[in-house]
Amino acid sequence: AAFKGAQYVSGGKTGTAHISEGPGKGYSDHLFNSSFIAGCPAENPRLVVAFIVHKPHTDVHSGGSVAGPGAWRIHGRGMAAR
């Protein structure tokens, strides 16, 4: 997804993954890693942020809901400092 900011067009991608239960045991039904990757400017990123939350303590576990806000907060501060 691309987002138009004040000066730049930013891009981001969410991710949600089940955590392994161990070798040969498959993946957990209730434990997740949630992630959000953001880059700016979208055409040729000069700043990339990877924000990953291991085992979020919430009923919602999607990357956009859990990791997205933190990634964009860091991303915005980094671009403001440029």
Tab-separated table of N, CA, C and O in Angstrom:
chain	number	residue	atom	x	y	z
A	1	ALA	N	0.846	-1.192	0.000
A	1	ALA	CA	0.000	0.000	0.000
A	1	ALA	C	0.874	1.232	0.000
A	1	ALA	O	1.945	1.229	0.580
A	2	ALA	N	0.435	2.275	-0.647
A	2	ALA	CA	1.161	3.545	-0.671
A	2	ALA	C	0.318	4.609	0.006
A	2	ALA	O	-0.898	4.635	-0.125
A	3	PHE	N	0.978	5.470	0.753
A	3	PHE	CA	0.297	6.519	1.499
A	3	PHE	C	0.939	7.851	1.187
A	3	PHE	O	2.157	7.986	1.241
A	4	LYS	N	0.136	8.843	0.888
A	4	LYS	CA	0.666	10.164	0.592
A	4	LYS	C	0.802	10.947	1.891
A	4	LYS	O	-0.170	11.164	2.594
A	5	GLY	N	2.028	11.370	2.194
A	5	GLY	CA	2.287	12.171	3.372
A	5	GLY	C	2.435	13.620	2.975
A	5	GLY	O	2.101	14.017	1.861
A	6	ALA	N	2.917	14.433	3.884
A	6	ALA	CA	3.061	15.858	3.629
A	6	ALA	C	4.040	16.128	2.485
A	6	ALA	O	3.784	16.960	1.639
A	7	GLN	N	5.154	15.408	2.450
A	7	GLN	CA	6.180	15.665	1.447
A	7	GLN	C	6.521	14.438	0.601
A	7	GLN	O	7.129	14.583	-0.446
A	8	TYR	N	6.172	13.255	1.059
A	8	TYR	CA	6.596	12.023	0.413
A	8	TYR	C	5.428	11.066	0.235
A	8	TYR	O	4.457	11.112	0.963
A	9	VAL	N	5.573	10.134	-0.711
A	9	VAL	CA	4.658	9.003	-0.821
A	9	VAL	C	5.373	7.828	-0.162
A	9	VAL	O	6.491	7.478	-0.542
A	10	SER	N	4.748	7.255	0.860
A	10	SER	CA	5.330	6.146	1.607
A	10	SER	C	4.644	4.849	1.232
A	10	SER	O	3.492	4.851	0.802
A	11	GLY	N	5.335	3.728	1.422
A	11	GLY	CA	4.751	2.422	1.167
A	11	GLY	C	4.914	1.534	2.382
A	11	GLY	O	5.824	1.727	3.189
A	12	GLY	N	4.025	0.572	2.537
A	12	GLY	CA	4.119	-0.324	3.676
A	12	GLY	C	3.499	-1.674	3.379
A	12	GLY	O	2.684	-1.817	2.470
A	13	LYS	N	3.900	-2.681	4.149
A	13	LYS	CA	3.373	-4.041	3.992
A	13	LYS	C	3.228	-4.672	5.370
A	13	LYS	O	4.144	-4.618	6.185
A	14	THR	N	2.062	-5.246	5.601
A	14	THR	CA	1.811	-5.925	6.870
A	14	THR	C	2.193	-7.395	6.777
A	14	THR	O	2.309	-7.956	5.687
A	15	GLY	N	2.341	-8.018	7.933
A	15	GLY	CA	2.603	-9.452	7.984
A	15	GLY	C	2.110	-10.032	9.297
A	15	GLY	O	2.202	-9.385	10.340
A	16	THR	N	1.569	-11.226	9.230
A	16	THR	CA	1.137	-11.958	10.424
A	16	THR	C	1.535	-13.417	10.224
A	16	THR	O	1.222	-13.999	9.187
A	17	ALA	N	2.245	-13.989	11.191
A	17	ALA	CA	2.713	-15.370	11.045
A	17	ALA	C	2.485	-16.159	12.328
A	17	ALA	O	2.721	-15.644	13.425
A	18	HIS	N	2.039	-17.379	12.170
A	18	HIS	CA	1.928	-18.291	13.309
A	18	HIS	C	3.341	-18.667	13.762
A	18	HIS	O	4.240	-18.830	12.945
A	19	ILE	N	3.530	-18.842	15.058
A	19	ILE	CA	4.825	-19.219	15.611
A	19	ILE	C	4.928	-20.739	15.679
A	19	ILE	O	3.977	-21.424	16.067
A	20	SER	N	6.096	-21.255	15.334
A	20	SER	CA	6.339	-22.696	15.357
A	20	SER	C	6.245	-23.242	16.779
A	20	SER	O	6.711	-22.617	17.738
A	21	GLU	N	5.674	-24.441	16.904
A	21	GLU	CA	5.607	-25.136	18.197
A	21	GLU	C	6.872	-25.958	18.441
A	21	GLU	O	7.047	-26.531	19.496
A	22	GLY	N	7.739	-26.045	17.441
A	22	GLY	CA	8.974	-26.814	17.556
A	22	GLY	C	9.085	-27.797	16.413
A	22	GLY	O	8.117	-28.020	15.674
A	23	PRO	N	10.256	-28.402	16.253
A	23	PRO	CA	10.475	-29.343	15.148
A	23	PRO	C	9.429	-30.460	15.122
A	23	PRO	O	9.209	-31.145	16.123
A	24	GLY	N	8.752	-30.587	13.994
A	24	GLY	CA	7.781	-31.648	13.812
A	24	GLY	C	6.444	-31.441	14.523
A	24	GLY	O	5.591	-32.311	14.489
A	25	LYS	N	6.271	-30.296	15.175
A	25	LYS	CA	5.046	-30.055	15.946
A	25	LYS	C	4.083	-29.078	15.275
A	25	LYS	O	3.025	-28.801	15.803
A	26	GLY	N	4.465	-28.527	14.133
A	26	GLY	CA	3.566	-27.609	13.436
A	26	GLY	C	3.604	-26.207	14.012
A	26	GLY	O	4.565	-25.814	14.666
A	27	TYR	N	2.517	-25.484	13.774
A	27	TYR	CA	2.446	-24.079	14.170
A	27	TYR	C	1.332	-23.850	15.173
A	27	TYR	O	0.298	-24.513	15.139
A	28	SER	N	1.565	-22.919	16.059
A	28	SER	CA	0.598	-22.571	17.091
A	28	SER	C	-0.672	-21.981	16.480
A	28	SER	O	-0.612	-21.247	15.500
A	29	ASP	N	-1.806	-22.266	17.093
A	29	ASP	CA	-3.073	-21.665	16.678
A	29	ASP	C	-3.320	-20.328	17.371
A	29	ASP	O	-4.203	-19.576	16.974
A	30	HIS	N	-2.552	-20.029	18.420
A	30	HIS	CA	-2.834	-18.833	19.205
A	30	HIS	C	-1.618	-17.925	19.461
A	30	HIS	O	-1.745	-16.911	20.132
A	31	LEU	N	-0.438	-18.280	18.950
A	31	LEU	CA	0.749	-17.435	19.104
A	31	LEU	C	1.190	-16.923	17.739
A	31	LEU	O	1.270	-17.689	16.780
A	32	PHE	N	1.508	-15.624	17.668
A	32	PHE	CA	1.802	-14.988	16.389
A	32	PHE	C	2.986	-14.031	16.479
A	32	PHE	O	3.328	-13.547	17.558
A	33	ASN	N	3.572	-13.734	15.333
A	33	ASN	CA	4.456	-12.600	15.126
A	33	ASN	C	3.695	-11.653	14.208
A	33	ASN	O	3.156	-12.075	13.185
A	34	SER	N	3.626	-10.395	14.587
A	34	SER	CA	2.947	-9.376	13.787
A	34	SER	C	3.991	-8.379	13.318
A	34	SER	O	4.842	-7.965	14.099
A	35	SER	N	3.930	-7.989	12.043
A	35	SER	CA	4.964	-7.088	11.529
A	35	SER	C	4.393	-6.049	10.573
A	35	SER	O	3.314	-6.218	10.012
A	36	PHE	N	5.163	-4.977	10.439
A	36	PHE	CA	4.854	-3.942	9.462
A	36	PHE	C	6.175	-3.372	8.977
A	36	PHE	O	7.034	-3.016	9.781
A	37	ILE	N	6.355	-3.332	7.669
A	37	ILE	CA	7.542	-2.754	7.039
A	37	ILE	C	7.104	-1.488	6.316
A	37	ILE	O	6.130	-1.510	5.563
A	38	ALA	N	7.797	-0.386	6.546
A	38	ALA	CA	7.455	0.888	5.903
A	38	ALA	C	8.701	1.464	5.239
A	38	ALA	O	9.793	1.386	5.792
A	39	GLY	N	8.529	2.041	4.054
A	39	GLY	CA	9.638	2.668	3.334
A	39	GLY	C	9.216	4.003	2.756
A	39	GLY	O	8.066	4.194	2.367
A	40	CYS	N	10.171	4.939	2.717
A	40	CYS	CA	9.858	6.267	2.202
A	40	CYS	C	11.123	6.909	1.631
A	40	CYS	O	12.189	6.759	2.224
A	41	PRO	N	11.039	7.579	0.523
A	41	PRO	CA	9.909	7.643	-0.399
A	41	PRO	C	9.671	6.288	-1.069
A	41	PRO	O	10.579	5.487	-1.204
A	42	ALA	N	8.446	6.043	-1.485
A	42	ALA	CA	8.059	4.734	-2.021
A	42	ALA	C	8.852	4.355	-3.269
A	42	ALA	O	9.196	3.191	-3.458
A	43	GLU	N	9.123	5.318	-4.144
A	43	GLU	CA	9.821	5.029	-5.404
A	43	GLU	C	11.274	4.600	-5.199
A	43	GLU	O	11.785	3.766	-5.919
A	44	ASN	N	11.955	5.183	-4.236
A	44	ASN	CA	13.366	4.897	-3.980
A	44	ASN	C	13.629	5.128	-2.495
A	44	ASN	O	14.145	6.176	-2.110
A	45	PRO	N	13.277	4.158	-1.635
A	45	PRO	CA	13.324	4.377	-0.187
A	45	PRO	C	14.698	4.786	0.339
A	45	PRO	O	15.713	4.186	0.002
A	46	ARG	N	14.685	5.816	1.159
A	46	ARG	CA	15.881	6.272	1.863
A	46	ARG	C	15.800	5.908	3.333
A	46	ARG	O	16.789	5.933	4.043
A	47	LEU	N	14.590	5.602	3.791
A	47	LEU	CA	14.360	5.176	5.168
A	47	LEU	C	13.427	3.967	5.134
A	47	LEU	O	12.363	4.017	4.521
A	48	VAL	N	13.845	2.877	5.779
A	48	VAL	CA	13.013	1.680	5.874
A	48	VAL	C	12.934	1.288	7.346
A	48	VAL	O	13.948	1.247	8.045
A	49	VAL	N	11.711	1.026	7.814
A	49	VAL	CA	11.480	0.635	9.197
A	49	VAL	C	10.828	-0.743	9.203
A	49	VAL	O	9.839	-0.962	8.500
A	50	ALA	N	11.393	-1.665	9.977
A	50	ALA	CA	10.779	-2.975	10.205
A	50	ALA	C	10.380	-3.026	11.676
A	50	ALA	O	11.227	-2.920	12.558
A	51	PHE	N	9.090	-3.150	11.931
A	51	PHE	CA	8.565	-3.163	13.298
A	51	PHE	C	7.895	-4.512	13.509
A	51	PHE	O	6.913	-4.834	12.841
A	52	ILE	N	8.431	-5.326	14.422
A	52	ILE	CA	7.943	-6.697	14.636
A	52	ILE	C	7.557	-6.868	16.098
A	52	ILE	O	8.333	-6.515	16.995
A	53	VAL	N	6.373	-7.408	16.327
A	53	VAL	CA	5.904	-7.690	17.687
A	53	VAL	C	5.787	-9.202	17.824
A	53	VAL	O	5.013	-9.849	17.115
A	54	HIS	N	6.591	-9.773	18.725
A	54	HIS	CA	6.600	-11.211	18.982
A	54	HIS	C	5.584	-11.519	20.073
A	54	HIS	O	5.642	-10.951	21.165
A	55	LYS	N	4.644	-12.388	19.770
A	55	LYS	CA	3.595	-12.809	20.709
A	55	LYS	C	2.845	-11.606	21.292
A	55	LYS	O	2.891	-11.353	22.500
A	56	PRO	N	2.148	-10.842	20.467
A	56	PRO	CA	1.397	-9.705	21.002
A	56	PRO	C	0.371	-10.155	22.046
A	56	PRO	O	-0.252	-11.202	21.903
A	57	HIS	N	0.248	-9.377	23.106
A	57	HIS	CA	-0.684	-9.690	24.198
A	57	HIS	C	-2.014	-8.976	23.959
A	57	HIS	O	-2.382	-8.057	24.687
A	58	THR	N	-2.712	-9.396	22.932
A	58	THR	CA	-3.988	-8.799	22.573
A	58	THR	C	-4.801	-9.806	21.773
A	58	THR	O	-4.241	-10.757	21.220
A	59	ASP	N	-6.093	-9.622	21.721
A	59	ASP	CA	-6.946	-10.516	20.935
A	59	ASP	C	-6.749	-10.291	19.441
A	59	ASP	O	-6.970	-11.178	18.637
A	60	VAL	N	-6.348	-9.088	19.068
A	60	VAL	CA	-6.074	-8.755	17.670
A	60	VAL	C	-4.599	-9.030	17.414
A	60	VAL	O	-3.753	-8.634	18.210
A	61	HIS	N	-4.272	-9.721	16.340
A	61	HIS	CA	-2.875	-10.050	16.083
A	61	HIS	C	-2.401	-9.692	14.677
A	61	HIS	O	-1.295	-10.016	14.294
A	62	SER	N	-3.230	-9.008	13.890
A	62	SER	CA	-2.817	-8.664	12.525
A	62	SER	C	-1.700	-7.621	12.547
A	62	SER	O	-1.647	-6.753	13.420
A	63	GLY	N	-0.795	-7.721	11.588
A	63	GLY	CA	0.349	-6.818	11.532
A	63	GLY	C	-0.036	-5.358	11.434
A	63	GLY	O	0.584	-4.493	12.056
A	64	GLY	N	-1.076	-5.059	10.655
A	64	GLY	CA	-1.506	-3.673	10.500
A	64	GLY	C	-2.033	-3.079	11.795
A	64	GLY	O	-1.794	-1.915	12.098
A	65	SER	N	-2.732	-3.872	12.571
A	65	SER	CA	-3.313	-3.381	13.826
A	65	SER	C	-2.295	-3.330	14.959
A	65	SER	O	-2.303	-2.395	15.757
A	66	VAL	N	-1.428	-4.329	15.035
A	66	VAL	CA	-0.486	-4.428	16.150
A	66	VAL	C	0.809	-3.666	15.884
A	66	VAL	O	1.247	-2.866	16.710
A	67	ALA	N	1.434	-3.901	14.745
A	67	ALA	CA	2.745	-3.323	14.458
A	67	ALA	C	2.689	-2.040	13.636
A	67	ALA	O	3.603	-1.218	13.701
A	68	GLY	N	1.632	-1.854	12.863
A	68	GLY	CA	1.522	-0.685	11.992
A	68	GLY	C	1.666	0.648	12.688
A	68	GLY	O	2.461	1.494	12.272
A	69	PRO	N	0.928	0.887	13.772
A	69	PRO	CA	1.031	2.194	14.426
A	69	PRO	C	2.444	2.524	14.910
A	69	PRO	O	2.916	3.645	14.754
A	70	GLY	N	3.127	1.553	15.473
A	70	GLY	CA	4.498	1.782	15.940
A	70	GLY	C	5.462	2.051	14.801
A	70	GLY	O	6.321	2.926	14.881
A	71	ALA	N	5.308	1.299	13.725
A	71	ALA	CA	6.179	1.495	12.556
A	71	ALA	C	6.002	2.893	11.985
A	71	ALA	O	6.980	3.585	11.680
A	72	TRP	N	4.748	3.335	11.844
A	72	TRP	CA	4.506	4.665	11.277
A	72	TRP	C	4.963	5.773	12.208
A	72	TRP	O	5.409	6.828	11.764
A	73	ARG	N	4.898	5.556	13.532
A	73	ARG	CA	5.369	6.559	14.488
A	73	ARG	C	6.880	6.762	14.328
A	73	ARG	O	7.369	7.888	14.234
A	74	ILE	N	7.621	5.651	14.261
A	74	ILE	CA	9.075	5.732	14.079
A	74	ILE	C	9.391	6.307	12.700
A	74	ILE	O	10.264	7.163	12.551
A	75	HIS	N	8.682	5.839	11.700
A	75	HIS	CA	8.879	6.285	10.325
A	75	HIS	C	8.693	7.800	10.213
A	75	HIS	O	9.499	8.503	9.620
A	76	GLY	N	7.615	8.315	10.810
A	76	GLY	CA	7.332	9.747	10.752
A	76	GLY	C	8.397	10.574	11.424
A	76	GLY	O	8.826	11.621	10.906
A	77	ARG	N	8.889	10.116	12.559
A	77	ARG	CA	9.959	10.836	13.264
A	77	ARG	C	11.251	10.826	12.461
A	77	ARG	O	11.983	11.811	12.411
A	78	GLY	N	11.529	9.699	11.832
A	78	GLY	CA	12.749	9.597	11.022
A	78	GLY	C	12.719	10.510	9.819
A	78	GLY	O	13.710	11.175	9.494
A	79	MET	N	11.565	10.597	9.161
A	79	MET	CA	11.462	11.468	7.990
A	79	MET	C	11.473	12.936	8.399
A	79	MET	O	11.996	13.779	7.688
A	80	ALA	N	10.911	13.251	9.561
A	80	ALA	CA	10.918	14.641	10.037
A	80	ALA	C	12.335	15.101	10.350
A	80	ALA	O	12.666	16.276	10.183
A	81	ALA	N	13.191	14.156	10.760
A	81	ALA	CA	14.572	14.494	11.110
A	81	ALA	C	15.456	14.678	9.890
A	81	ALA	O	16.559	15.200	9.979
A	82	ARG	N	14.966	14.254	8.710
A	82	ARG	CA	15.770	14.344	7.485
A	82	ARG	C	15.765	15.716	6.992
A	82	ARG	O	15.441	16.520	6.552
